[in-house]
Amino acid sequence: MSDAEAMADEFDTIAWWTASAVAELGEDHALPAACRGSGSPAALDWLASSMELQQGTRLLDSGAGVGGPAEYAARSYGVRPVLAEPMEGACRAARRLFGHPVVVSDGLRLPFPGAAFDAAWSLGVLCTVEDKRSYLSELRRTVVPGGAVGLLVYTRAVDDLPDQPEGNHFPSHDELVADLRAVGLELDDETALADVAGTPEDWDEAASRVEEVVAREHRDDERWQRAQAQQETIAGLIGDELVVGVLLTCRTPGPSDIVGP
């Protein structure tokens, strides 16, 4: 299976099936299901606080999936989110679930002018990108000088992983910091994902019910089976602490830091 096929199974096909399952179960299942794998409410609150998100903040969510974290930020902090997501099925699901502006776009080539947003975040995406510096450079480019860039990154805690999930390229923590420094993003704050509260029980239950409906309808489909195997491999690496989630906030260079021609 190619990296592209693995990503399409997990983030395109499953995304649309998820939206269909939410339609069956009810809107109260949408946010928990759409945030699955993108951080708990406490993790999103940590990022929002560190990034100083507030009413009216223009927030770019790059690699937005089905839009759960963006919707959470809109409901909790009054931000104005725009979603960029390379998988068409995920974009259709995000529109169906939450209705925020969303574009089908690779994070390496965002279709926005420079400084179009007050802040940007990208959650659980960087480990799926080989050219991490180009990806981070695009986030920096689209944010106003001095604006915040928030990240949830899954990092490699060992030199070599026993299992390498298709389409994933986990950096070490040192490699991540070097990539941030290389593109001019200044690390402002950081915490381990394990150090913030986990997902509330009612959210876990709602998200699990959505997954049960998807499994009921599609467990005989090879795409569901491949995505399930991929998720189990990553969950095993995280459970064994070979891959560690890290929350970070960075700042783009302020006006005084930018040297003119």
Short mmCIF file of C-alpha atoms in Angstrom, two decimals:
data_model
loop_
_atom_site.label_atom_id
_atom_site.label_comp_id
_atom_site.label_asym_id
_atom_site.label_seq_id
_atom_site.Cartn_x
_atom_site.Cartn_y
_atom_site.Cartn_z
CA MET A 1 0.00 0.00 0.00
CA SER A 2 1.33 3.43 -0.94
CA ASP A 3 1.49 6.44 1.38
CA ALA A 4 -1.19 8.14 -0.74
CA GLU A 5 -3.54 5.17 -0.39
CA ALA A 6 -3.01 5.03 3.37
CA MET A 7 -3.78 8.73 3.75
CA ALA A 8 -6.85 8.49 1.50
CA ASP A 9 -8.26 5.57 3.50
CA GLU A 10 -7.90 7.32 6.85
CA PHE A 11 -8.50 10.98 6.03
CA ASP A 12 -10.74 10.90 2.95
CA THR A 13 -12.96 7.82 2.84
CA ILE A 14 -13.35 7.38 6.62
CA ALA A 15 -13.97 11.12 6.98
CA TRP A 16 -17.03 11.02 4.73
CA TRP A 17 -18.31 7.85 6.40
CA THR A 18 -17.93 9.63 9.75
CA ALA A 19 -20.15 12.51 8.62
CA SER A 20 -22.77 10.03 7.43
CA ALA A 21 -22.68 8.24 10.80
CA VAL A 22 -23.16 11.54 12.63
CA ALA A 23 -26.20 12.23 10.46
CA GLU A 24 -27.68 8.95 11.69
CA LEU A 25 -26.84 9.45 15.37
CA GLY A 26 -27.46 13.18 15.78
CA GLU A 27 -25.61 16.49 15.79
CA ASP A 28 -24.46 16.07 19.40
CA HIS A 29 -22.06 13.40 18.11
CA ALA A 30 -20.42 15.70 15.55
CA LEU A 31 -17.88 17.56 17.65
CA PRO A 32 -16.56 14.59 19.66
CA ALA A 33 -16.23 12.46 16.51
CA ALA A 34 -14.61 15.27 14.50
CA CYS A 35 -12.04 15.97 17.23
CA ARG A 36 -11.02 12.31 17.61
CA GLY A 37 -7.24 12.10 17.20
CA SER A 38 -6.81 15.89 17.14
CA GLY A 39 -6.53 16.51 20.87
CA SER A 40 -8.89 16.62 23.82
CA PRO A 41 -10.83 19.76 24.76
CA ALA A 42 -8.14 20.42 27.36
CA ALA A 43 -5.42 20.21 24.69
CA LEU A 44 -7.35 22.59 22.42
CA ASP A 45 -7.90 24.94 25.37
CA TRP A 46 -4.16 24.88 26.11
CA LEU A 47 -3.37 25.83 22.53
CA ALA A 48 -6.08 28.49 22.38
CA SER A 49 -4.86 30.10 25.60
CA SER A 50 -1.21 29.97 24.60
CA MET A 51 -2.02 31.37 21.15
CA GLU A 52 -4.24 34.06 22.71
CA LEU A 53 -7.20 33.21 20.51
CA GLN A 54 -10.18 35.49 21.07
CA GLN A 55 -13.39 36.80 19.55
CA GLY A 56 -12.85 37.62 15.88
CA THR A 57 -9.40 36.00 15.52
CA ARG A 58 -8.90 34.89 11.92
CA LEU A 59 -7.69 31.30 12.42
CA LEU A 60 -6.34 29.03 9.69
CA ASP A 61 -6.60 25.31 10.39
CA SER A 62 -4.21 23.59 7.98
CA GLY A 63 -4.85 19.87 7.57
CA ALA A 64 -8.21 20.44 9.25
CA GLY A 65 -9.67 16.98 8.69
CA VAL A 66 -13.43 17.08 9.25
CA GLY A 67 -13.18 20.37 11.14
CA GLY A 68 -13.72 19.44 14.78
CA PRO A 69 -10.93 21.54 16.36
CA ALA A 70 -11.87 24.58 14.26
CA GLU A 71 -15.49 24.24 15.35
CA TYR A 72 -14.40 23.91 18.98
CA ALA A 73 -12.35 27.10 18.70
CA ALA A 74 -15.27 28.91 17.07
CA ARG A 75 -17.72 27.84 19.78
CA SER A 76 -15.39 28.36 22.74
CA TYR A 77 -13.40 31.43 21.68
CA GLY A 78 -15.37 33.12 18.92
CA VAL A 79 -12.65 32.73 16.28
CA ARG A 80 -13.37 32.97 12.57
CA PRO A 81 -11.90 29.74 11.16
CA VAL A 82 -10.94 28.89 7.62
CA LEU A 83 -10.10 25.25 6.91
CA ALA A 84 -7.53 23.92 4.45
CA GLU A 85 -7.51 20.16 3.87
CA PRO A 86 -6.04 18.14 0.99
CA MET A 87 -8.62 15.33 1.11
CA GLU A 88 -11.83 16.12 -0.74
CA GLY A 89 -13.91 13.70 1.32
CA ALA A 90 -12.80 15.38 4.54
CA CYS A 91 -13.65 18.81 3.09
CA ARG A 92 -17.14 17.64 2.14
CA ALA A 93 -17.57 16.16 5.62
CA ALA A 94 -16.42 19.38 7.31
CA ARG A 95 -18.88 21.45 5.28
CA ARG A 96 -21.69 19.01 6.07
CA LEU A 97 -20.94 18.91 9.79
CA PHE A 98 -20.06 22.53 10.59
CA GLY A 99 -20.38 24.80 7.55
CA HIS A 100 -17.14 26.75 7.97
CA PRO A 101 -15.23 27.95 4.89
CA VAL A 102 -13.03 25.11 3.64
CA VAL A 103 -10.72 24.71 0.65
CA VAL A 104 -9.22 21.58 -0.83
CA SER A 105 -5.55 22.41 -0.48
CA ASP A 106 -2.21 20.83 0.23
CA GLY A 107 -0.56 22.50 3.21
CA LEU A 108 2.63 22.83 1.18
CA ARG A 109 0.88 25.22 -1.26
CA LEU A 110 -1.79 27.16 0.61
CA PRO A 111 -3.99 29.34 -1.65
CA PHE A 112 -3.88 32.39 0.61
CA PRO A 113 -1.89 35.64 0.44
CA GLY A 114 0.76 36.40 3.01
CA ALA A 115 -0.42 37.55 6.44
CA ALA A 116 -4.02 36.58 5.65
CA PHE A 117 -4.63 35.22 9.17
CA ASP A 118 -4.06 36.36 12.74
CA ALA A 119 -3.08 32.83 13.78
CA ALA A 120 -2.82 29.31 12.39
CA TRP A 121 -2.73 25.84 13.82
CA SER A 122 -2.08 22.38 12.47
CA LEU A 123 -2.93 19.39 14.63
CA GLY A 124 -1.47 15.92 14.16
CA VAL A 125 -0.48 16.69 10.57
CA LEU A 126 3.25 17.41 10.55
CA CYS A 127 4.17 13.76 11.08
CA THR A 128 2.43 12.93 7.77
CA VAL A 129 4.60 15.40 5.83
CA GLU A 130 8.09 14.63 4.55
CA ASP A 131 9.06 18.22 3.70
CA LYS A 132 8.35 19.63 7.13
CA ARG A 133 10.21 22.89 6.64
CA SER A 134 8.21 23.82 3.57
CA TYR A 135 5.00 23.01 5.43
CA LEU A 136 5.99 25.13 8.42
CA SER A 137 7.12 27.94 6.13
CA GLU A 138 3.65 28.07 4.59
CA LEU A 139 2.07 28.38 8.04
CA ARG A 140 4.46 31.20 8.88
CA ARG A 141 3.81 32.96 5.54
CA THR A 142 0.04 33.09 6.00
CA VAL A 143 0.15 34.54 9.54
CA VAL A 144 0.59 38.23 10.37
CA PRO A 145 3.95 39.33 11.84
CA GLY A 146 4.04 38.45 15.52
CA GLY A 147 1.08 36.06 15.14
CA ALA A 148 0.84 32.64 16.72
CA VAL A 149 1.28 29.23 15.11
CA GLY A 150 0.01 26.30 17.17
CA LEU A 151 0.98 22.68 16.63
CA LEU A 152 0.16 19.22 17.87
CA VAL A 153 3.05 17.06 16.72
CA TYR A 154 3.64 13.37 17.30
CA THR A 155 7.37 12.92 17.79
CA ARG A 156 9.61 9.87 17.70
CA ALA A 157 11.06 9.06 21.15
CA VAL A 158 13.53 6.45 19.82
CA ASP A 159 15.96 6.34 16.93
CA ASP A 160 14.11 3.57 15.09
CA LEU A 161 10.48 2.54 15.41
CA PRO A 162 9.55 -1.17 15.34
CA ASP A 163 6.58 -0.34 13.11
CA GLN A 164 6.43 2.55 10.64
CA PRO A 165 2.83 3.41 9.77
CA GLU A 166 2.29 4.14 6.09
CA GLY A 167 2.41 7.83 5.27
CA ASN A 168 3.94 8.89 8.60
CA HIS A 169 7.37 10.42 9.15
CA PHE A 170 7.71 11.10 12.86
CA PRO A 171 10.44 13.63 13.73
CA SER A 172 12.46 13.47 16.91
CA HIS A 173 11.94 16.37 19.29
CA ASP A 174 15.35 17.78 18.39
CA GLU A 175 14.55 17.55 14.67
CA LEU A 176 11.24 19.34 15.26
CA VAL A 177 12.90 22.21 17.13
CA ALA A 178 15.55 22.50 14.42
CA ASP A 179 12.86 22.67 11.72
CA LEU A 180 11.01 25.42 13.60
CA ARG A 181 14.21 27.41 14.02
CA ALA A 182 15.17 26.95 10.37
CA VAL A 183 11.95 28.56 9.11
CA GLY A 184 12.06 31.43 11.58
CA LEU A 185 9.36 30.27 13.99
CA GLU A 186 10.24 31.10 17.58
CA LEU A 187 9.15 28.48 20.10
CA ASP A 188 6.98 30.29 22.65
CA ASP A 189 5.48 27.54 24.82
CA GLU A 190 5.37 23.75 24.93
CA THR A 191 3.81 20.92 26.89
CA ALA A 192 3.46 17.18 26.51
CA LEU A 193 0.03 16.02 25.36
CA ALA A 194 0.09 13.53 28.24
CA ASP A 195 0.31 16.42 30.72
CA VAL A 196 -3.10 17.88 29.84
CA ALA A 197 -6.42 16.29 30.69
CA GLY A 198 -7.67 13.55 28.41
CA THR A 199 -10.93 13.43 26.50
CA PRO A 200 -14.04 13.54 28.73
CA GLU A 201 -15.94 10.29 29.09
CA ASP A 202 -19.05 11.58 27.34
CA TRP A 203 -16.95 12.67 24.35
CA ASP A 204 -15.26 9.27 24.18
CA GLU A 205 -18.63 7.55 24.29
CA ALA A 206 -20.08 9.72 21.53
CA ALA A 207 -17.05 9.28 19.29
CA SER A 208 -17.06 5.52 19.91
CA ARG A 209 -20.71 5.29 18.88
CA VAL A 210 -19.87 7.02 15.61
CA GLU A 211 -17.00 4.60 15.02
CA GLU A 212 -19.33 1.68 15.75
CA VAL A 213 -21.76 2.85 13.08
CA VAL A 214 -18.93 3.26 10.56
CA ALA A 215 -17.68 -0.24 11.41
CA ARG A 216 -21.19 -1.71 11.16
CA GLU A 217 -21.63 -0.29 7.67
CA HIS A 218 -18.13 -0.74 6.28
CA ARG A 219 -16.13 -3.37 8.19
CA ASP A 220 -16.06 -5.61 5.10
CA ASP A 221 -14.56 -2.81 3.00
CA GLU A 222 -10.81 -3.09 2.49
CA ARG A 223 -10.44 0.65 2.98
CA TRP A 224 -11.95 0.44 6.48
CA GLN A 225 -9.73 -2.53 7.29
CA ARG A 226 -6.58 -0.74 6.14
CA ALA A 227 -7.47 2.42 8.07
CA GLN A 228 -8.21 0.37 11.18
CA ALA A 229 -4.85 -1.40 10.97
CA GLN A 230 -3.12 1.95 10.53
CA GLN A 231 -4.84 3.43 13.58
CA GLU A 232 -4.02 0.38 15.69
CA THR A 233 -0.34 0.60 14.74
CA ILE A 234 -0.14 4.28 15.70
CA ALA A 235 -2.08 3.68 18.92
CA GLY A 236 0.38 0.92 19.82
CA LEU A 237 3.37 3.20 19.28
CA ILE A 238 1.78 5.89 21.44
CA GLY A 239 0.78 3.37 24.11
CA ASP A 240 4.37 2.09 24.29
CA GLU A 241 5.61 5.73 24.48
CA LEU A 242 7.69 5.28 21.35
CA VAL A 243 5.74 8.14 19.80
CA VAL A 244 4.87 11.11 22.02
CA GLY A 245 2.40 13.92 21.41
CA VAL A 246 3.67 17.47 21.98
CA LEU A 247 1.70 20.73 21.99
CA LEU A 248 3.63 23.81 20.90
CA THR A 249 2.99 27.48 20.27
CA CYS A 250 5.36 29.48 18.09
CA ARG A 251 5.47 33.14 17.04
CA THR A 252 6.18 34.51 13.62
CA PRO A 253 8.79 37.28 13.46
CA GLY A 254 7.35 40.63 14.56
CA PRO A 255 7.57 43.77 12.40
CA SER A 256 10.78 44.86 14.10
CA ASP A 257 12.37 41.50 13.30
CA ILE A 258 11.74 41.71 9.55
CA VAL A 259 14.55 43.26 7.59
CA GLY A 260 13.44 45.15 4.51
CA PRO A 261 15.12 44.98 1.09
#
